[in-house]
mmCIF file of C-alpha atoms in Angstrom:
data_model
loop_
_atom_site.group_PDB
_atom_site.id
_atom_site.type_symbol
_atom_site.label_atom_id
_atom_site.label_comp_id
_atom_site.label_asym_id
_atom_site.label_seq_id
_atom_site.Cartn_x
_atom_site.Cartn_y
_atom_site.Cartn_z
ATOM 1 C CA MET L 197 366.784 -62.927 225.267
ATOM 2 C CA THR L 198 363.501 -64.720 225.882
ATOM 3 C CA SER L 199 359.922 -63.582 225.618
ATOM 4 C CA ASP L 200 356.671 -64.781 227.097
ATOM 5 C CA THR L 201 354.684 -63.235 224.261
ATOM 6 C CA THR L 202 352.407 -65.625 222.433
ATOM 7 C CA LEU L 203 351.978 -64.619 218.822
ATOM 8 C CA PRO L 204 348.317 -64.545 217.800
ATOM 9 C CA ALA L 205 347.125 -66.592 214.883
ATOM 10 C CA LEU L 206 346.278 -64.474 211.862
ATOM 11 C CA PRO L 207 343.529 -66.384 210.053
ATOM 12 C CA LEU L 208 341.532 -65.071 207.135
ATOM 13 C CA ALA L 209 338.180 -65.445 208.902
ATOM 14 C CA SER L 210 335.972 -62.429 208.231
ATOM 15 C CA ARG L 211 338.573 -60.961 205.851
ATOM 16 C CA ARG L 212 337.621 -59.878 202.347
ATOM 17 C CA VAL L 213 340.104 -61.221 199.812
ATOM 18 C CA VAL L 214 340.195 -60.214 196.131
ATOM 19 C CA ILE L 215 341.689 -62.825 193.796
ATOM 20 C CA VAL L 216 342.454 -61.561 190.298
ATOM 21 C CA GLY L 217 342.928 -64.563 188.047
ATOM 22 C CA ALA L 218 340.553 -66.725 190.053
ATOM 23 C CA GLY L 219 339.689 -68.737 186.948
ATOM 24 C CA SER L 220 343.241 -70.081 186.580
ATOM 25 C CA ASN L 221 344.481 -73.271 188.236
ATOM 26 C CA THR L 222 346.560 -71.356 190.766
ATOM 27 C CA GLY L 223 343.815 -68.791 191.334
ATOM 28 C CA ARG L 224 341.306 -71.550 192.025
ATOM 29 C CA ALA L 225 343.669 -73.175 194.529
ATOM 30 C CA LEU L 226 344.086 -69.844 196.302
ATOM 31 C CA ALA L 227 340.328 -69.317 196.330
ATOM 32 C CA HIS L 228 339.729 -72.760 197.852
ATOM 33 C CA ALA L 229 342.328 -72.169 200.565
ATOM 34 C CA ALA L 230 341.096 -68.675 201.437
ATOM 35 C CA SER L 231 337.470 -69.781 201.481
ATOM 36 C CA ALA L 232 338.309 -72.732 203.742
ATOM 37 C CA ALA L 233 340.076 -70.283 206.087
ATOM 38 C CA GLY L 234 336.878 -68.275 206.402
ATOM 39 C CA ALA L 235 337.479 -65.430 203.957
ATOM 40 C CA GLU L 236 334.830 -63.648 201.929
ATOM 41 C CA LEU L 237 336.008 -63.666 198.319
ATOM 42 C CA ILE L 238 335.847 -61.356 195.347
ATOM 43 C CA LEU L 239 336.701 -63.460 192.292
ATOM 44 C CA ALA L 240 337.963 -61.378 189.387
ATOM 45 C CA GLY L 241 339.316 -62.157 185.943
ATOM 46 C CA PRO L 242 338.559 -61.826 182.234
ATOM 47 C CA ASP L 243 336.331 -64.915 181.812
ATOM 48 C CA PRO L 244 333.077 -64.847 183.852
ATOM 49 C CA ARG L 245 332.415 -68.525 183.102
ATOM 50 C CA LYS L 246 335.639 -69.636 184.766
ATOM 51 C CA LEU L 247 334.967 -67.334 187.706
ATOM 52 C CA GLU L 248 331.499 -68.801 188.179
ATOM 53 C CA TRP L 249 333.020 -72.272 188.020
ATOM 54 C CA THR L 250 335.427 -71.380 190.825
ATOM 55 C CA ALA L 251 332.650 -69.745 192.862
ATOM 56 C CA GLY L 252 330.495 -72.841 192.537
ATOM 57 C CA GLU L 253 333.199 -74.999 194.110
ATOM 58 C CA LEU L 254 333.486 -72.888 197.268
ATOM 59 C CA THR L 255 331.592 -73.268 200.518
ATOM 60 C CA GLY L 256 331.929 -69.644 201.648
ATOM 61 C CA PRO L 257 330.641 -66.367 200.186
ATOM 62 C CA ALA L 258 332.097 -65.355 196.830
ATOM 63 C CA LYS L 259 331.246 -62.547 194.422
ATOM 64 C CA VAL L 260 332.196 -62.673 190.746
ATOM 65 C CA VAL L 261 333.465 -59.458 189.120
ATOM 66 C CA PRO L 262 334.890 -59.622 185.576
ATOM 67 C CA VAL L 263 337.933 -57.400 185.039
ATOM 68 C CA ASP L 264 340.266 -56.545 182.170
ATOM 69 C CA LEU L 265 343.690 -55.432 183.439
ATOM 70 C CA ALA L 266 344.303 -53.582 180.162
ATOM 71 C CA ASP L 267 341.233 -51.379 180.779
ATOM 72 C CA GLU L 268 341.411 -48.773 183.562
ATOM 73 C CA ASP L 269 337.642 -48.290 183.602
ATOM 74 C CA SER L 270 337.251 -52.017 184.220
ATOM 75 C CA ILE L 271 339.671 -51.843 187.151
ATOM 76 C CA ALA L 272 337.848 -48.828 188.573
ATOM 77 C CA ALA L 273 334.609 -50.826 188.361
ATOM 78 C CA LEU L 274 336.262 -53.679 190.260
ATOM 79 C CA ALA L 275 337.248 -51.236 193.004
ATOM 80 C CA ALA L 276 333.678 -49.941 193.239
ATOM 81 C CA ALA L 277 332.252 -53.476 193.377
ATOM 82 C CA THR L 278 334.787 -54.574 195.996
ATOM 83 C CA GLY L 279 334.501 -51.760 198.506
ATOM 84 C CA ARG L 280 336.530 -52.190 201.691
ATOM 85 C CA PHE L 281 338.839 -55.207 201.503
ATOM 86 C CA ASP L 282 341.772 -56.751 203.347
ATOM 87 C CA HIS L 283 343.949 -58.514 200.795
ATOM 88 C CA LEU L 284 344.318 -58.651 197.020
ATOM 89 C CA VAL L 285 346.199 -61.343 195.105
ATOM 90 C CA SER L 286 346.779 -61.253 191.364
ATOM 91 C CA THR L 287 348.009 -64.312 189.509
ATOM 92 C CA ALA L 288 347.454 -62.613 186.146
ATOM 93 C CA ALA L 289 349.846 -63.452 183.329
ATOM 94 C CA MET L 290 349.646 -63.062 179.566
ATOM 95 C CA PRO L 291 352.996 -64.326 178.215
ATOM 96 C CA ALA L 292 354.297 -63.011 174.911
ATOM 97 C CA ASN L 293 356.859 -65.706 174.229
ATOM 98 C CA GLY L 294 358.697 -66.356 170.998
ATOM 99 C CA PRO L 295 361.758 -65.266 169.065
ATOM 100 C CA LEU L 296 362.426 -61.537 169.216
ATOM 101 C CA ALA L 297 362.059 -61.162 165.455
ATOM 102 C CA GLU L 298 358.531 -62.571 165.589
ATOM 103 C CA LEU L 299 357.150 -60.556 168.516
ATOM 104 C CA GLN L 300 353.947 -58.610 167.904
ATOM 105 C CA LEU L 301 353.565 -55.300 169.745
ATOM 106 C CA ALA L 302 349.950 -56.049 170.675
ATOM 107 C CA ASP L 303 351.085 -59.214 172.483
ATOM 108 C CA VAL L 304 353.794 -57.271 174.298
ATOM 109 C CA HIS L 305 351.202 -54.708 175.442
ATOM 110 C CA ARG L 306 349.015 -57.520 176.829
ATOM 111 C CA ALA L 307 351.972 -59.009 178.700
ATOM 112 C CA PHE L 308 352.750 -55.644 180.292
ATOM 113 C CA ALA L 309 349.078 -55.089 181.108
ATOM 114 C CA ALA L 310 348.981 -58.306 183.124
ATOM 115 C CA LYS L 311 352.263 -57.819 184.986
ATOM 116 C CA VAL L 312 352.923 -54.065 185.132
ATOM 117 C CA TYR L 313 350.122 -51.715 184.028
ATOM 118 C CA GLY L 314 347.427 -53.837 185.671
ATOM 119 C CA PRO L 315 349.116 -54.122 189.087
ATOM 120 C CA LEU L 316 349.865 -50.391 188.996
ATOM 121 C CA LEU L 317 346.210 -49.575 188.283
ATOM 122 C CA LEU L 318 344.927 -52.105 190.815
ATOM 123 C CA ALA L 319 346.979 -50.287 193.455
ATOM 124 C CA LYS L 320 345.772 -46.895 192.209
ATOM 125 C CA HIS L 321 342.084 -47.743 192.391
ATOM 126 C CA LEU L 322 341.880 -50.272 195.232
ATOM 127 C CA ALA L 323 344.465 -49.050 197.750
ATOM 128 C CA PRO L 324 342.106 -46.326 199.051
ATOM 129 C CA ASN L 325 339.666 -49.111 200.051
ATOM 130 C CA ALA L 326 342.267 -51.258 201.840
ATOM 131 C CA ALA L 327 341.587 -52.070 205.494
ATOM 132 C CA THR L 328 344.761 -51.023 207.287
ATOM 133 C CA ASP L 329 343.278 -51.053 210.797
ATOM 134 C CA THR L 330 343.363 -54.838 211.389
ATOM 135 C CA PRO L 331 346.151 -56.737 213.210
ATOM 136 C CA ASP L 332 347.651 -58.084 209.968
ATOM 137 C CA GLY L 333 346.899 -54.952 207.956
ATOM 138 C CA ALA L 334 346.043 -54.867 204.266
ATOM 139 C CA SER L 335 348.122 -56.257 201.437
ATOM 140 C CA PHE L 336 348.602 -56.678 197.712
ATOM 141 C CA THR L 337 350.404 -59.794 196.469
ATOM 142 C CA PHE L 338 351.339 -60.100 192.802
ATOM 143 C CA PHE L 339 352.904 -62.967 190.857
ATOM 144 C CA SER L 340 356.302 -62.466 189.249
ATOM 145 C CA GLY L 341 358.333 -65.419 187.916
ATOM 146 C CA VAL L 342 361.748 -67.025 187.821
ATOM 147 C CA ALA L 343 362.282 -65.938 184.190
ATOM 148 C CA ALA L 344 363.234 -62.486 185.501
ATOM 149 C CA TRP L 345 366.276 -64.032 187.192
ATOM 150 C CA ARG L 346 366.927 -66.742 184.613
ATOM 151 C CA PRO L 347 366.279 -65.175 181.196
ATOM 152 C CA ALA L 348 366.301 -67.450 178.178
ATOM 153 C CA PRO L 349 365.964 -67.067 174.408
ATOM 154 C CA ALA L 350 362.360 -66.481 173.301
ATOM 155 C CA ARG L 351 361.456 -65.440 176.857
ATOM 156 C CA THR L 352 362.618 -61.823 176.663
ATOM 157 C CA VAL L 353 359.214 -60.255 177.322
ATOM 158 C CA MET L 354 358.462 -62.691 180.136
ATOM 159 C CA ALA L 355 361.781 -61.891 181.818
ATOM 160 C CA THR L 356 361.250 -58.154 181.406
ATOM 161 C CA THR L 357 357.680 -57.996 182.690
ATOM 162 C CA ASN L 358 358.414 -60.209 185.699
ATOM 163 C CA GLY L 359 361.510 -58.160 186.488
ATOM 164 C CA ALA L 360 359.600 -54.906 186.173
ATOM 165 C CA LEU L 361 357.000 -56.213 188.609
ATOM 166 C CA ALA L 362 359.719 -57.029 191.156
ATOM 167 C CA PHE L 363 360.758 -53.369 191.151
ATOM 168 C CA LEU L 364 357.174 -52.092 190.990
ATOM 169 C CA ILE L 365 356.248 -53.762 194.271
ATOM 170 C CA GLN L 366 359.092 -51.942 196.025
ATOM 171 C CA ALA L 367 357.902 -48.589 194.736
ATOM 172 C CA LEU L 368 354.282 -49.324 195.608
ATOM 173 C CA ALA L 369 355.232 -50.539 199.092
ATOM 174 C CA VAL L 370 356.635 -47.061 199.740
ATOM 175 C CA GLU L 371 353.922 -45.046 197.998
ATOM 176 C CA ILE L 372 350.791 -46.747 199.357
ATOM 177 C CA ALA L 373 352.151 -47.602 202.825
ATOM 178 C CA PRO L 374 350.959 -48.808 205.279
ATOM 179 C CA VAL L 375 349.319 -51.134 202.749
ATOM 180 C CA ARG L 376 351.871 -53.895 202.217
ATOM 181 C CA VAL L 377 352.910 -54.949 198.708
ATOM 182 C CA ASN L 378 354.781 -58.162 197.929
ATOM 183 C CA ALA L 379 355.329 -60.604 195.088
ATOM 184 C CA VAL L 380 355.546 -64.368 194.811
ATOM 185 C CA SER L 381 357.947 -65.598 192.131
ATOM 186 C CA PRO L 382 357.259 -69.225 191.162
ATOM 187 C CA GLY L 383 359.621 -71.513 189.371
ATOM 188 C CA ILE L 384 358.380 -74.602 187.522
ATOM 189 C CA VAL L 385 355.160 -75.592 189.288
ATOM 190 C CA ASP L 386 352.977 -78.579 188.448
ATOM 191 C CA SER L 387 349.777 -76.524 188.451
ATOM 192 C CA GLY L 388 348.254 -78.153 185.386
ATOM 193 C CA ALA L 389 349.892 -75.790 182.913
ATOM 194 C CA TRP L 390 352.301 -78.512 181.795
ATOM 195 C CA ASP L 391 349.622 -81.137 181.163
ATOM 196 C CA ARG L 392 349.581 -80.122 177.503
ATOM 197 C CA MET L 393 352.964 -81.831 177.156
ATOM 198 C CA GLY L 394 351.277 -85.211 177.482
ATOM 199 C CA ALA L 395 353.726 -88.072 177.957
ATOM 200 C CA ASP L 396 356.655 -85.617 177.911
ATOM 201 C CA LYS L 397 355.476 -83.917 181.115
ATOM 202 C CA THR L 398 356.869 -86.417 183.630
ATOM 203 C CA PRO L 399 360.432 -86.565 182.223
ATOM 204 C CA PHE L 400 360.425 -82.774 181.850
ATOM 205 C CA LEU L 401 359.472 -82.207 185.498
ATOM 206 C CA ARG L 402 361.995 -84.838 186.586
ATOM 207 C CA SER L 403 364.778 -83.064 184.693
ATOM 208 C CA VAL L 404 363.818 -79.751 186.305
ATOM 209 C CA ALA L 405 363.803 -81.342 189.762
ATOM 210 C CA ASP L 406 367.233 -82.860 189.169
ATOM 211 C CA ARG L 407 368.666 -79.375 188.450
ATOM 212 C CA ASN L 408 366.950 -77.535 191.301
ATOM 213 C CA PRO L 409 368.840 -77.264 194.592
ATOM 214 C CA ALA L 410 365.620 -78.370 196.351
ATOM 215 C CA ARG L 411 365.579 -81.460 194.072
ATOM 216 C CA ARG L 412 361.875 -81.107 193.339
ATOM 217 C CA THR L 413 359.427 -79.065 191.335
ATOM 218 C CA GLY L 414 356.700 -76.955 192.890
ATOM 219 C CA THR L 415 353.038 -77.582 193.639
ATOM 220 C CA THR L 416 350.103 -75.223 193.932
ATOM 221 C CA ASP L 417 350.217 -75.864 197.686
ATOM 222 C CA ASP L 418 353.693 -74.299 197.749
ATOM 223 C CA LEU L 419 352.241 -71.169 196.153
ATOM 224 C CA VAL L 420 349.233 -71.083 198.470
ATOM 225 C CA ARG L 421 351.534 -71.234 201.505
ATOM 226 C CA ALA L 422 353.681 -68.388 200.170
ATOM 227 C CA VAL L 423 350.694 -66.177 199.426
ATOM 228 C CA HIS L 424 349.205 -66.861 202.856
ATOM 229 C CA PHE L 425 352.527 -65.844 204.418
ATOM 230 C CA ALA L 426 352.612 -62.621 202.397
ATOM 231 C CA MET L 427 349.031 -61.751 203.312
ATOM 232 C CA THR L 428 349.280 -62.438 207.021
ATOM 233 C CA SER L 429 352.805 -61.265 207.870
ATOM 234 C CA PRO L 430 352.462 -57.641 209.014
ATOM 235 C CA PHE L 431 356.230 -56.946 208.965
ATOM 236 C CA VAL L 432 356.833 -58.050 205.364
ATOM 237 C CA THR L 433 356.506 -55.602 202.482
ATOM 238 C CA GLY L 434 358.359 -54.745 199.283
ATOM 239 C CA THR L 435 359.615 -58.330 199.142
ATOM 240 C CA VAL L 436 359.784 -61.010 196.453
ATOM 241 C CA LEU L 437 359.205 -64.505 197.837
ATOM 242 C CA HIS L 438 361.076 -66.915 195.559
ATOM 243 C CA VAL L 439 359.110 -70.172 195.444
ATOM 244 C CA ASP L 440 361.292 -71.842 192.840
ATOM 245 C CA GLY L 441 363.260 -74.580 194.602
ATOM 246 C CA GLY L 442 366.375 -72.481 194.073
ATOM 247 C CA ALA L 443 365.979 -72.544 190.277
ATOM 248 C CA ARG L 444 367.321 -69.008 189.892
ATOM 249 C CA LEU L 445 370.593 -70.240 191.418
ATOM 250 C CA ALA L 446 370.976 -73.407 189.387
#
């Protein structure tokens, strides 16, 4: 069966995009890409200085709104400051890694706030403002992680919170429809987070690439492409996009 239909491009021009975690390396990359595509940005996160830094690098309009995902009042204030919007992306993460016997409950609460409570409350307060009357509709995209599918010792909380988020997006996709809700689940990505390893970084990334079916590690560009797909694909919701080079299978 053939079709003469030409699919329209779905750019971000004139769209309002909220990026929670815009002060992180990945959040900054997303902000740059969305701004270059013509979006108006709301940059949110816990550190206003990092948000201002990101805003200063952009050529398009950007508004800075500090937010604490562990504080519902703060999230409600973000919703009020944002108003009508098209897409929200949250890269927020607050890992509570370490041996089970050494875990502190306060750290566990922060990890769940970033990956579970926060996304739930973002949907609660911002979904009513989502613009569902555009060709690509409105969307939420959250970041999960490969640890949910490849748990390891000392990564129990990380695996649990990322796994919980994968199920949360399915429930939200049903409850706040027609707003679409998806997740991106990165594997090992050279986003700058591994720079602290110093000279050990290169052999570490090489060993990861050798194990991955894709035979490479990820880049921030891989994540940007996945998020753009999630935002602008009107028939995709309740889905986890695994951007991990097949690491969960290795």
